Coordinates of C-alpha atoms in Angstrom, one line a residue:
M1 CA -49.2 83.5 179.9
T2 CA -49.4 79.8 179.1
D3 CA -46.4 77.6 178.6
L4 CA -46.8 77.5 174.8
Q5 CA -43.9 76.3 172.7
F6 CA -43.5 77.3 169.0
E7 CA -41.7 75.2 166.5
E8 CA -40.9 76.2 162.9
A9 CA -41.4 72.8 161.1
G10 CA -40.6 73.9 157.6
L11 CA -40.8 77.3 155.9
G12 CA -40.0 78.7 152.5
P13 CA -37.7 76.3 150.6
D14 CA -38.0 73.9 153.5
A15 CA -41.8 73.6 153.1
I16 CA -42.9 70.3 154.5
D17 CA -45.0 67.7 152.6
Y18 CA -48.5 67.5 154.0
L19 CA -48.4 63.8 154.9
D20 CA -45.1 64.2 156.6
A21 CA -46.5 67.1 158.6
W22 CA -49.6 65.0 159.5
E23 CA -47.3 62.3 160.9
L24 CA -45.4 65.0 162.8
Q25 CA -48.6 66.2 164.3
R26 CA -49.5 62.7 165.5
R27 CA -46.1 62.3 167.2
V28 CA -46.3 65.7 168.9
H29 CA -50.0 65.0 169.9
A30 CA -49.0 61.8 171.6
E31 CA -46.2 63.5 173.5
V32 CA -48.5 66.4 174.6
S33 CA -51.3 64.0 175.6
A34 CA -48.8 62.0 177.7
G35 CA -47.5 65.1 179.4
E36 CA -44.1 64.6 177.8
R37 CA -43.9 68.1 176.2
P38 CA -45.6 71.4 176.6
D39 CA -48.5 72.6 174.4
T40 CA -46.9 73.1 171.0
V41 CA -47.7 75.1 167.9
L42 CA -46.1 73.9 164.7
L43 CA -45.6 76.7 162.1
L44 CA -44.9 75.8 158.5
E45 CA -45.7 76.0 154.8
H46 CA -46.7 73.2 152.5
P47 CA -46.1 72.5 148.9
P48 CA -49.3 72.8 146.9
V49 CA -52.0 70.4 148.3
F50 CA -55.7 70.2 148.7
T51 CA -57.0 68.7 152.0
A52 CA -60.6 67.5 152.2
G53 CA -62.5 67.3 155.5
G54 CA -65.2 64.7 156.1
R55 CA -68.0 67.0 154.9
T56 CA -66.5 67.6 151.5
E57 CA -68.9 66.9 148.6
P58 CA -67.8 65.5 145.3
R59 CA -68.7 68.7 143.4
E60 CA -66.5 70.7 145.7
R61 CA -63.3 68.9 144.7
P62 CA -61.0 70.2 142.0
V63 CA -61.6 68.7 138.6
D64 CA -58.0 69.6 137.6
P65 CA -55.8 69.9 140.7
G66 CA -52.9 71.3 138.7
G67 CA -50.5 68.6 139.9
A68 CA -51.3 69.1 143.6
A69 CA -52.3 66.1 145.7
I70 CA -55.8 65.8 147.2
V71 CA -55.6 64.3 150.7
D72 CA -58.7 63.2 152.8
V73 CA -58.1 64.3 156.4
D74 CA -59.7 63.7 159.8
R75 CA -60.4 67.4 160.7
G76 CA -63.7 69.2 160.6
G77 CA -64.8 71.3 157.7
K78 CA -64.6 70.8 154.0
I79 CA -61.9 71.2 151.3
T80 CA -59.2 73.8 151.4
F81 CA -55.8 74.5 149.8
H82 CA -52.4 74.8 151.3
G83 CA -49.3 76.1 149.4
P84 CA -46.3 78.4 149.4
G85 CA -47.0 81.9 150.7
Q86 CA -49.5 80.6 153.2
L87 CA -48.6 80.3 156.9
V88 CA -50.1 77.2 158.4
G89 CA -50.3 76.7 162.2
Y90 CA -51.0 73.4 164.0
P91 CA -51.6 74.2 167.7
I92 CA -51.4 71.0 169.6
V93 CA -52.7 72.1 173.0
R94 CA -54.7 70.8 175.9
L95 CA -58.2 72.2 176.0
P96 CA -59.3 73.4 179.4
D97 CA -62.7 71.6 180.1
L98 CA -62.9 70.7 176.4
R99 CA -63.8 74.3 175.5
V100 CA -63.9 73.5 171.7
V101 CA -66.0 76.5 170.6
D102 CA -64.0 78.9 172.8
Y103 CA -60.8 77.5 171.3
V104 CA -62.0 78.1 167.7
R105 CA -63.1 81.6 168.6
R106 CA -59.7 82.3 170.2
L107 CA -57.9 81.1 167.0
E108 CA -60.1 83.5 165.0
E109 CA -59.5 86.3 167.4
A110 CA -55.7 85.8 167.2
L111 CA -55.8 85.9 163.4
I112 CA -58.1 89.0 163.4
A113 CA -55.5 90.7 165.6
V114 CA -52.7 89.6 163.2
C115 CA -54.5 91.2 160.3
A116 CA -55.1 94.4 162.3
D117 CA -51.4 94.6 163.0
L118 CA -50.9 94.8 159.2
G119 CA -53.7 97.2 158.6
V120 CA -56.3 94.8 157.3
A121 CA -59.8 95.0 159.0
T122 CA -61.3 91.6 159.5
S123 CA -63.8 89.7 161.7
R124 CA -65.6 86.4 162.1
V125 CA -68.8 85.5 160.3
P126 CA -71.2 83.5 162.6
G127 CA -72.1 80.3 160.7
R128 CA -68.8 80.2 158.9
S129 CA -65.4 79.5 160.4
G130 CA -62.3 81.5 159.7
V131 CA -61.4 85.2 159.3
W132 CA -63.1 87.4 156.7
V133 CA -62.7 90.7 155.0
A134 CA -66.0 92.5 154.6
A135 CA -67.6 93.1 151.2
D136 CA -66.7 96.4 149.7
G137 CA -66.1 98.2 146.4
R138 CA -63.2 95.8 145.7
G139 CA -65.3 92.6 145.9
P140 CA -67.6 90.4 147.9
Q141 CA -66.9 89.1 151.4
R142 CA -63.7 87.1 151.3
K143 CA -61.8 84.7 153.5
V144 CA -58.2 85.5 154.4
A145 CA -57.7 82.7 157.0
A146 CA -59.2 79.3 157.3
I147 CA -59.7 77.1 160.4
G148 CA -60.3 73.4 160.7
I149 CA -59.6 71.4 163.8
R150 CA -59.9 68.0 165.5
V151 CA -59.8 67.2 169.2
S152 CA -58.5 63.8 170.5
R153 CA -58.0 62.9 174.1
G154 CA -58.7 66.6 175.0
V155 CA -55.8 67.8 172.8
T156 CA -56.2 69.6 169.5
L157 CA -54.9 68.7 166.1
H158 CA -54.9 70.6 162.7
G159 CA -55.5 74.3 163.0
F160 CA -55.4 77.4 160.8
A161 CA -53.9 78.8 157.5
I162 CA -53.5 82.5 156.8
N163 CA -52.9 83.7 153.3
C164 CA -49.9 85.9 153.1
D165 CA -48.6 86.0 149.5
V166 CA -50.1 82.7 148.3
D167 CA -51.0 82.3 144.6
L168 CA -54.8 82.8 144.7
G169 CA -55.1 81.2 141.3
W170 CA -55.2 77.8 143.1
Y171 CA -58.6 78.8 144.6
D172 CA -60.1 79.0 141.1
R173 CA -59.8 75.2 140.8
F174 CA -62.3 74.2 143.5
I175 CA -65.0 75.5 145.8
P176 CA -63.1 76.7 148.9
C177 CA -64.6 75.3 152.1
G178 CA -67.7 74.5 150.1
I179 CA -68.7 78.2 150.0
D180 CA -69.5 79.4 146.5
D181 CA -71.1 82.8 147.4
A182 CA -67.9 84.5 148.8
G183 CA -64.3 84.9 147.8
V184 CA -60.8 84.2 149.0
T185 CA -58.1 86.8 149.4
S186 CA -54.6 87.3 150.9
L187 CA -52.9 89.9 153.0
S188 CA -50.8 90.9 149.9
Q189 CA -54.0 91.2 147.8
E190 CA -55.7 93.5 150.4
L191 CA -52.7 95.7 151.0
G192 CA -51.4 95.9 147.4
R193 CA -47.9 94.9 148.5
D194 CA -46.0 91.7 149.1
V195 CA -46.7 90.4 152.6
T196 CA -44.5 87.4 153.3
V197 CA -44.9 84.6 155.8
Q198 CA -41.7 85.8 157.6
E199 CA -43.3 89.2 158.1
V200 CA -46.4 87.7 159.6
L201 CA -44.7 85.2 161.9
P202 CA -43.9 87.4 164.9
S203 CA -47.5 88.7 165.1
V204 CA -48.9 85.2 164.9
R205 CA -46.7 84.0 167.7
R206 CA -47.6 87.0 169.9
H207 CA -51.3 86.8 169.5
L208 CA -51.6 83.0 169.8
A209 CA -49.6 83.1 173.0
D210 CA -51.9 85.8 174.3
L211 CA -55.2 84.1 173.3
L212 CA -54.1 80.6 174.3
A213 CA -53.3 81.7 177.8
W214 CA -57.1 81.2 178.3
Q215 CA -57.6 84.6 179.9
P216 CA -60.7 86.8 179.3
Y217 CA -60.5 88.9 176.1
D218 CA -62.6 91.5 174.2
A219 CA -64.0 89.8 171.2
T220 CA -64.1 91.7 167.9
P221 CA -67.7 92.4 166.9
P222 CA -68.7 89.8 164.2
Y223 CA -70.2 90.5 160.8
E224 CA -73.7 89.5 160.0
P225 CA -74.4 85.8 160.3
R226 CA -74.2 83.8 157.0
P227 CA -74.5 80.1 157.2
E228 CA -72.7 77.9 154.7
P229 CA -74.9 77.1 151.6
G230 CA -77.3 74.3 152.4
R231 CA -76.8 74.5 156.2
T232 CA -79.2 75.7 158.8
P233 CA -78.2 79.1 160.3
R234 CA -76.6 78.7 163.8
V235 CA -75.1 81.6 165.6
P236 CA -72.5 80.5 168.1
V237 CA -72.4 82.3 171.4
L238 CA -69.1 84.2 172.0
T239 CA -67.9 83.6 175.5
P240 CA -64.6 85.5 175.8
G241 CA -64.4 85.1 179.5
A242 CA -65.3 81.5 179.7

């Protein structure tokens, strides 16, 4: 097991403003980079906010953000939403040999395992980051967890967000992650009961600690590749034992 430290930076009524959390990430990143603290995962919730990565197109932004701020950020990916009922994780960890793709796959695998613990079958979609529920009689393919990262000085920033009991109405205001041919869901929506952030926390801690120990693992078989609209298909190679 890796020496991975978890910190609850603001949950429930103590949800932390996005810009304050961004500044906290920078401070922790500086300390991890300097060897002054162990690899750290910040676990938190945000008040409603839209965050736009560098590839976000104007048409993808909300016309009416419903009072939520729109913040341009330095991570990969496009625009997404954070809000109450969504567990956000910012792993600030040193990457062995700058294994960026392996790191993203491990985040996905950890969240796939979290969903499985609760009885929700998910997998990754080559060409699209995050964790997905397959299309079925209830609806099209739909994302339950989003991932967007940045790496600086060999140490990661930003991370993942898994929808527990978030208000899905927020996703009607924009094109989530720039993908307009799929949906967004939550664990509560899939299970037909209220799944809180607190219920999900122990599973997230356990599986992140396991996957970020950088040991070989058995990858969940992916769904059929589906590139983001307007992008050339590219199927990443899964290297669990790398």
